[in-house]
Short mmCIF file of C-alpha atoms and ligand atoms in Angstrom, two decimals:
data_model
loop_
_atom_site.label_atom_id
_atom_site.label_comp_id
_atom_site.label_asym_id
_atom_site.label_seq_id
_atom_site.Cartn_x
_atom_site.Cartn_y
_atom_site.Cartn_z
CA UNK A 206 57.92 103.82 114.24
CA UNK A 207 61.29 102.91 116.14
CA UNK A 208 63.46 105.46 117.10
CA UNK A 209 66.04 106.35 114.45
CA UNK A 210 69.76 107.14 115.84
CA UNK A 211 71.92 109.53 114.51
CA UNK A 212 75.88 109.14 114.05
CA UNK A 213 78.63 111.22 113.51
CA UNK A 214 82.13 110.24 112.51
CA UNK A 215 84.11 113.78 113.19
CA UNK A 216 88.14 113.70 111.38
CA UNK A 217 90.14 116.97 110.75
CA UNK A 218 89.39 116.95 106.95
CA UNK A 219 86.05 114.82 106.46
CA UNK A 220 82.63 114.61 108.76
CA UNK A 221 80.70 111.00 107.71
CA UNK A 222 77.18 111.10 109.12
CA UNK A 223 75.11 107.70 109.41
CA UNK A 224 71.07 107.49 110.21
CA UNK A 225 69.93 104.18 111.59
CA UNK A 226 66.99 102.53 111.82
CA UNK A 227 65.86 100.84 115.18
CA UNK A 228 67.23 97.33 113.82
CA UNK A 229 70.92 99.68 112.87
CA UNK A 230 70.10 99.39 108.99
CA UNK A 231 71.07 102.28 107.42
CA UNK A 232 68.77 104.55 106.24
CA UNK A 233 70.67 107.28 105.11
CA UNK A 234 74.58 108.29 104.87
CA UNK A 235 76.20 111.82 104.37
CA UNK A 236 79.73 113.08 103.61
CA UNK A 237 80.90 117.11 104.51
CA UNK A 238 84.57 118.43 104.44
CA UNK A 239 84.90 119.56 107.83
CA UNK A 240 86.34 122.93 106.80
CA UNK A 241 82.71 123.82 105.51
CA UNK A 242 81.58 124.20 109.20
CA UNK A 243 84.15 126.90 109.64
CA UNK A 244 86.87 127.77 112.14
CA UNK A 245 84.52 130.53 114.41
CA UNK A 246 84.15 128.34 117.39
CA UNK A 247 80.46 130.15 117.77
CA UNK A 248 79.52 129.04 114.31
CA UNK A 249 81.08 125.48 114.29
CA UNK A 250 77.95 124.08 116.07
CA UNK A 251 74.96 125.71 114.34
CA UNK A 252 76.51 124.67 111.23
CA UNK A 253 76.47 121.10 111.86
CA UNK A 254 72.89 121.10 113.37
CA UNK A 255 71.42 122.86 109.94
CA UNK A 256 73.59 119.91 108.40
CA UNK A 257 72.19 117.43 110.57
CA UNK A 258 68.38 118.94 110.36
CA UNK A 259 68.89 118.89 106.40
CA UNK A 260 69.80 114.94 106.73
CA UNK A 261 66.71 114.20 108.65
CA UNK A 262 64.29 116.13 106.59
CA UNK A 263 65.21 114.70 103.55
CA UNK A 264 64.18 111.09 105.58
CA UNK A 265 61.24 113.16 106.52
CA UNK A 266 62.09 112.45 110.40
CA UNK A 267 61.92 114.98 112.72
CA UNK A 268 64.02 115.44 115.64
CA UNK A 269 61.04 114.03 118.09
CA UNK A 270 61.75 110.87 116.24
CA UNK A 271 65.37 110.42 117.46
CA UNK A 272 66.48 108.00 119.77
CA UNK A 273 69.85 108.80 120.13
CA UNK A 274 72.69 111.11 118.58
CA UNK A 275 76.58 109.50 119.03
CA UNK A 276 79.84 111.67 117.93
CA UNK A 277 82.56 109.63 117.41
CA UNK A 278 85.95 112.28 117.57
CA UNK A 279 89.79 111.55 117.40
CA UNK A 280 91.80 112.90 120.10
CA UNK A 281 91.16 112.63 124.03
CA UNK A 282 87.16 112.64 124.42
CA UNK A 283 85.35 113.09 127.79
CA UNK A 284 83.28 110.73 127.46
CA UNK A 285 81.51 111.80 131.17
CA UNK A 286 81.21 115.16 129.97
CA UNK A 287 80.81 115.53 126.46
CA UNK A 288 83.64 117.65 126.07
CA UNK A 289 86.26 117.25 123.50
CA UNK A 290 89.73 117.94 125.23
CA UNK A 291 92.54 116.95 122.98
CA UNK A 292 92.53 116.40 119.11
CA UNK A 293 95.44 117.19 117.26
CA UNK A 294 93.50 117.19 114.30
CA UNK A 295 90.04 119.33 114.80
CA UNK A 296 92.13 122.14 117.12
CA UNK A 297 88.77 124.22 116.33
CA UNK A 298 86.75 122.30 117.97
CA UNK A 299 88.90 121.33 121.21
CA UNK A 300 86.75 122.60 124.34
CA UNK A 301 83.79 122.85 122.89
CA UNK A 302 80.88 120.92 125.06
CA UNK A 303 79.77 119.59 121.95
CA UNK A 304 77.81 116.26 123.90
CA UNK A 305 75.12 119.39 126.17
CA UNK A 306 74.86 121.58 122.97
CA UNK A 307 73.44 118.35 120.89
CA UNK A 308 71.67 117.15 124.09
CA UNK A 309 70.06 120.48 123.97
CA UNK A 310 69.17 121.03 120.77
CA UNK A 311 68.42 117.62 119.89
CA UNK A 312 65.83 116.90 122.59
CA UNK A 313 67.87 112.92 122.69
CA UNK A 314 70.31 111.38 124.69
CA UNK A 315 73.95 112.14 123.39
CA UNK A 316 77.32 109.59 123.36
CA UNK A 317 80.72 111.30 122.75
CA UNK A 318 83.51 108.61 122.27
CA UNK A 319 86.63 108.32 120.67
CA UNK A 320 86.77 107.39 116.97
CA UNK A 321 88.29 104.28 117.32
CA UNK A 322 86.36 103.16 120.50
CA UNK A 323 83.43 103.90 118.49
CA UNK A 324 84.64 102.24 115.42
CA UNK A 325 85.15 99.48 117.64
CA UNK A 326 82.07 99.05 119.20
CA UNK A 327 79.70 99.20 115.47
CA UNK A 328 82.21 96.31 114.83
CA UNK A 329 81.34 94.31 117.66
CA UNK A 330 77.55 95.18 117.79
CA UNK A 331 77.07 94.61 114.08
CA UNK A 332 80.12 93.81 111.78
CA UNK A 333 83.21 91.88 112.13
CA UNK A 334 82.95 91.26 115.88
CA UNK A 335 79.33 90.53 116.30
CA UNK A 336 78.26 87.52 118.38
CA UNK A 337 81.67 87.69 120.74
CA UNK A 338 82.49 88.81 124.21
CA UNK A 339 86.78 89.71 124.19
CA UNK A 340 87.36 91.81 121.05
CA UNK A 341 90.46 94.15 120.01
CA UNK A 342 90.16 96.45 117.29
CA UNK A 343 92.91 98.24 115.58
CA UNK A 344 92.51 100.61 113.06
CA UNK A 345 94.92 100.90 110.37
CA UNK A 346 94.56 104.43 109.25
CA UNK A 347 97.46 107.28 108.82
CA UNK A 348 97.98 106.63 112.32
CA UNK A 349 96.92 103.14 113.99
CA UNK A 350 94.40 103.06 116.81
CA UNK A 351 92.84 100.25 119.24
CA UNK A 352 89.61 99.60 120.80
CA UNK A 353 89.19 97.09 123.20
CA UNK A 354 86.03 95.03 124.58
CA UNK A 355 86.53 93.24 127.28
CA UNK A 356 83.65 90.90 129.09
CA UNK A 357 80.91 92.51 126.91
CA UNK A 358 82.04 96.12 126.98
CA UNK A 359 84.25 99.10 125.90
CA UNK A 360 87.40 99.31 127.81
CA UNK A 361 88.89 103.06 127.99
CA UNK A 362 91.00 102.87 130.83
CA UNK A 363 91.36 105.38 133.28
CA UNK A 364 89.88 109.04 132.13
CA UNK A 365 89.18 107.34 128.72
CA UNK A 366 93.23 107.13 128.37
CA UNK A 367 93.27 103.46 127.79
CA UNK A 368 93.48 101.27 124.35
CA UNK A 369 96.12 103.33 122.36
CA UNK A 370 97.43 100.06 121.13
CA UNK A 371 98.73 101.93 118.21
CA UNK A 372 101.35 103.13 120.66
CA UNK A 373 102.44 99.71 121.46
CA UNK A 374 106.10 99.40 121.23
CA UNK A 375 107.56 96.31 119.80
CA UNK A 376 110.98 97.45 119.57
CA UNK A 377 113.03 99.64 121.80
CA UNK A 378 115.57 100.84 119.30
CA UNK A 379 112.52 101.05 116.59
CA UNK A 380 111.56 104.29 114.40
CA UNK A 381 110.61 106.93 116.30
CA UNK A 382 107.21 107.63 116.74
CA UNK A 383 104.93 110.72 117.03
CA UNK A 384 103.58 110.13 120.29
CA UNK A 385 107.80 110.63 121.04
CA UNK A 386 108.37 107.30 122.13
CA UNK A 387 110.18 104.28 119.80
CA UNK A 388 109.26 102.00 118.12
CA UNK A 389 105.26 102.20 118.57
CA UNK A 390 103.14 99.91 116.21
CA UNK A 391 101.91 103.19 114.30
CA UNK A 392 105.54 103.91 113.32
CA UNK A 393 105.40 100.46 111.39
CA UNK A 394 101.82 99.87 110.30
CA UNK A 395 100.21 103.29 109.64
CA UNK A 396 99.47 104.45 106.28
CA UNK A 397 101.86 107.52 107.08
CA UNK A 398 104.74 104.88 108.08
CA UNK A 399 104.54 102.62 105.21
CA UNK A 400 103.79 105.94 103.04
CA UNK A 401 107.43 107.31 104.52
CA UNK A 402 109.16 103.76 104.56
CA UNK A 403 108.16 103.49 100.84
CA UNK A 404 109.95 107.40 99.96
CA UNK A 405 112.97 105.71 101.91
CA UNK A 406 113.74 102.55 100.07
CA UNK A 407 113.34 104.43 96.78
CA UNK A 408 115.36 107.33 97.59
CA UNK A 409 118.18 104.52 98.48
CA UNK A 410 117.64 102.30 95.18
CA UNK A 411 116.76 99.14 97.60
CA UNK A 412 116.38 96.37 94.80
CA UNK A 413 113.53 96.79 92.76
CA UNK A 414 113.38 100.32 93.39
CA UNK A 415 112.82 100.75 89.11
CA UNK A 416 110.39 98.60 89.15
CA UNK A 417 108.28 100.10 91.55
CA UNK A 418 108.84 103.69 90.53
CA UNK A 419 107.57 102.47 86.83
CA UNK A 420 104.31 101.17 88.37
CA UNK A 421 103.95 104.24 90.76
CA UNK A 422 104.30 106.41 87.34
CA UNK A 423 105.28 109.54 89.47
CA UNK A 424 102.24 109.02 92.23
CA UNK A 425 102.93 108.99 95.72
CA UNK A 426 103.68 105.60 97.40
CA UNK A 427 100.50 105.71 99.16
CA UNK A 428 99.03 102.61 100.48
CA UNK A 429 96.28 102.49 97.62
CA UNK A 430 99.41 102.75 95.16
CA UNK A 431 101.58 100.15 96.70
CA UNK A 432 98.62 97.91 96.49
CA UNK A 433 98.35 98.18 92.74
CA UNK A 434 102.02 98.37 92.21
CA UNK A 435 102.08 95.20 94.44
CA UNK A 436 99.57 93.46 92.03
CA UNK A 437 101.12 94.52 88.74
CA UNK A 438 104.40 92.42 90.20
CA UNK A 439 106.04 94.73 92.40
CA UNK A 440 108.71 92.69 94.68
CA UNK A 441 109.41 95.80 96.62
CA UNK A 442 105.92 96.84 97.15
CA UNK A 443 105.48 93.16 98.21
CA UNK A 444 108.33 93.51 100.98
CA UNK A 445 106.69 97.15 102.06
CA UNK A 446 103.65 95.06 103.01
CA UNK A 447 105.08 92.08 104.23
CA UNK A 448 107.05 94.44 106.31
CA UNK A 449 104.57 96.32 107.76
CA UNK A 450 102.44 92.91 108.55
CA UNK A 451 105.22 91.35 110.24
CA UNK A 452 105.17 94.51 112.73
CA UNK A 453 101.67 93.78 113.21
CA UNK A 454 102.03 90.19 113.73
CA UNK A 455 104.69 91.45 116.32
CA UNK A 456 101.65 93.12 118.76
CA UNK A 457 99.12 90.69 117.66
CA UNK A 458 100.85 88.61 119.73
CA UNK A 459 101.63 90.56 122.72
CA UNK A 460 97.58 91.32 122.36
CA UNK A 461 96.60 87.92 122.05
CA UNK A 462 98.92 87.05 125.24
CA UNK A 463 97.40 89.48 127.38
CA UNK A 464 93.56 89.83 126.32
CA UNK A 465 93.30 86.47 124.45
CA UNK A 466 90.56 87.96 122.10
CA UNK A 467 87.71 85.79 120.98
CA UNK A 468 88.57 87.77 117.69
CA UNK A 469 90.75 91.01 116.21
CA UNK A 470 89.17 92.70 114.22
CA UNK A 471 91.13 95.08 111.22
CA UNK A 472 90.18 97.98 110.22
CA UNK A 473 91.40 101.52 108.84
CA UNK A 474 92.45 102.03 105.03
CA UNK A 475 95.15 99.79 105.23
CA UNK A 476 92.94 96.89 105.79
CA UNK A 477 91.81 96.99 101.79
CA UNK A 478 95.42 95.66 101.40
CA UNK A 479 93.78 92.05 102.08
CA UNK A 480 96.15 89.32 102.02
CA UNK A 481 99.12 91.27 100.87
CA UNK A 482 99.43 92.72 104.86
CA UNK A 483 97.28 90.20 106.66
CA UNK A 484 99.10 87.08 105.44
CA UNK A 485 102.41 88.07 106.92
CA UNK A 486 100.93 89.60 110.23
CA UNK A 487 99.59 86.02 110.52
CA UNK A 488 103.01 84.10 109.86
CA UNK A 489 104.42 86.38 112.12
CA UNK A 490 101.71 86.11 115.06
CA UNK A 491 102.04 83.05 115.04
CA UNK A 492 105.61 82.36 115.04
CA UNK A 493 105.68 84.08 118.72
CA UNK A 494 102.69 83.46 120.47
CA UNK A 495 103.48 81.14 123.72
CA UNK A 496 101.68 78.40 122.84
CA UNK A 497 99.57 78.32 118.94
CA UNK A 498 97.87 75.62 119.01
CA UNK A 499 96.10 76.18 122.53
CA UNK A 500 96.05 80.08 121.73
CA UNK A 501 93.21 81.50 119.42
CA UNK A 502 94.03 84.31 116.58
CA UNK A 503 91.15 84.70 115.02
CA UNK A 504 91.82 87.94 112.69
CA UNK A 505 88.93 89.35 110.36
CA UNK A 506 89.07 92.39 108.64
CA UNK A 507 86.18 95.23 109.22
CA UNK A 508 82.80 94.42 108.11
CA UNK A 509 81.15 98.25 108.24
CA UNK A 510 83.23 100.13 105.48
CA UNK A 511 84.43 103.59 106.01
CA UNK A 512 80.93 104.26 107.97
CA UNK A 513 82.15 101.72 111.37
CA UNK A 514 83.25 104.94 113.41
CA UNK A 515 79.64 106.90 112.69
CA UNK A 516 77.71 103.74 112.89
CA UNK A 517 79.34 103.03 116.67
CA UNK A 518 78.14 106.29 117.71
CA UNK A 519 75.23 105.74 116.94
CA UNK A 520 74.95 102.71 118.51
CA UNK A 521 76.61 103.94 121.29
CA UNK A 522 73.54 106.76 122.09
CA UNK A 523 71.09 104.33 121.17
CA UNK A 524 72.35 102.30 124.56
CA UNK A 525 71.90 105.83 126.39
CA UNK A 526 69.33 106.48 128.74
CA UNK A 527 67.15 109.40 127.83
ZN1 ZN B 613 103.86 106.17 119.56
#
């Protein structure tokens, strides 16, 4: 039997797991609210290693059978160490040397990445990015991140610092952003952007603010909503979009200037907007790229579902030498 490689797609509210088969078919998927694991930094890690032992038995695999185990975490991941130093989002779990414990009690090699570098990396290996050698990921989620491989392999930068193309600026008096800075991507194509742009034009009766409210039916403007309101005939919810594409046609084109990708590849929630955010990104692209008829945009959107992230990390310890 090939060896079977575990991943692990760690966010602040939701844990996906994925369990691969030597050929990366997968053989089993599992969902848990991260919250069940606890906050008791002593009890974080036993209780994802019953989860984990749980997932296996019920494949009947035991851990000897494992070829690999790959976390895939937001936030600033040693990717040397195993150690996860910075996320926002899981503040439980910051310093924890989450890559030795597994290592240990996993008898397998272990690979701790960022989220989106992993997410990038199933992409290229088996989804919307197979077969290519320059590929740039973003993923459109409530923040946006990037993932970048260049000449065959993941780019991180210095320290693992590198590819927050989400924090690409592509206008100096923009929004402000998070991260502190102006006008980043993420304050223009992030679910919580288009989420807060949406509150905004409503609260100021933009035209065909009554429309849209009548399709929203007292729901939030979330992404998922402005897509439906969008189809039932929404011009507004149209605009929203086509607003938030144009920004990301904006640094598509600074990131086709400077890596000149074989392919981008589109992921995050806001990538099931289809056409209706892709379209416009396009126009816009391609409007300011130096030269587009020499230049190549080839944009696709994710090929892995919600399970890219856990699927990369598994992918990623599978390439791990024991
Ligand atoms: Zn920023």
């Amino acid at each position: 039997m090939s060896r079977r490689l575990l991943g692990l797609d760690v966010g602040g509210t939701g844990i996906k797991a994925a369990l691969l088969d030597g050929e990366g078919r997968v053989l089993r998927r599992a969902r848990w609210a991260t919250a069940e694991l606890g906050i008791a930094r002593e009890s974080i890690l036993p209780a994802l290693e019953s989860r984990l032992l749980g997932m296996l038995a019920r494949e009947a695999i035991t851990v000897g059978d494992l070829g690999g185990l790959g976390l895939a975490c937001p936030g600033l991941v040693d990717a040397d160490t195993g150690r996860l130093h910075d996320a926002p989002n899981l503040r439980h779990w910051e310093g924890l040397d989450i890559g030795p414990w597994l290592a240990d009690r996993f008898r397998c090699p272990v690979a701790l990445d960022n989220d989106v570098n992993a997410l990038a990396y199933g992409e290229w290996r088996l989804g919307a990015g197979r077969g290519t050698r320059d590929m740039v990921c973003l993923a459109l989620g409530t923040g946006v991140g990037g993932g970048l491989i260049l000449d065959g392999k993941i780019y991180r930068g210095w320290r693992g610092l590198g590819a927050e193309l989400g924090h690409l600026s592509i206008d100096r008096h923009g929004r402000r952003c998070a991260c502190g800075n102006r006008g980043c991507l993420e304050a223009y194509a992030g679910a919580w952007a288009l989420s807060a742009t949406a509150r905004r034009a409503l609260a100021r009766r933009a035209p065909g603010h009554r429309a849209l409210a009548r399709l929203l039916a007292g729901q939030p403007p979330t992404p998922a909503a402005l897509s439906r309101a969008a189809a039932g005939g929404s011009a507004l919810a149209r605009e929203l979009w086509a607003e938030a594409g144009c920004a990301l046609g904006v640094a598509l084109a600074g990131l086709v200037n400077i890596f000149a990708p074989e392919r981008i590849v589109i992921a995050g929630g806001l990538s099931r907007a289809g056409r209706l955010l892709m379209e416009p990104a396009c126009q816009e692209a391609r409007r300011r790229l130096m030269n587009p008829d020499v230049q190549r945009l080839d944009l696709r959107r994710r090929a892995l579902g919600d399970d890219g992230a856990a699927i990369g990390a598994a992918l990623q310890a599978g390439e791990e030498r024991p």
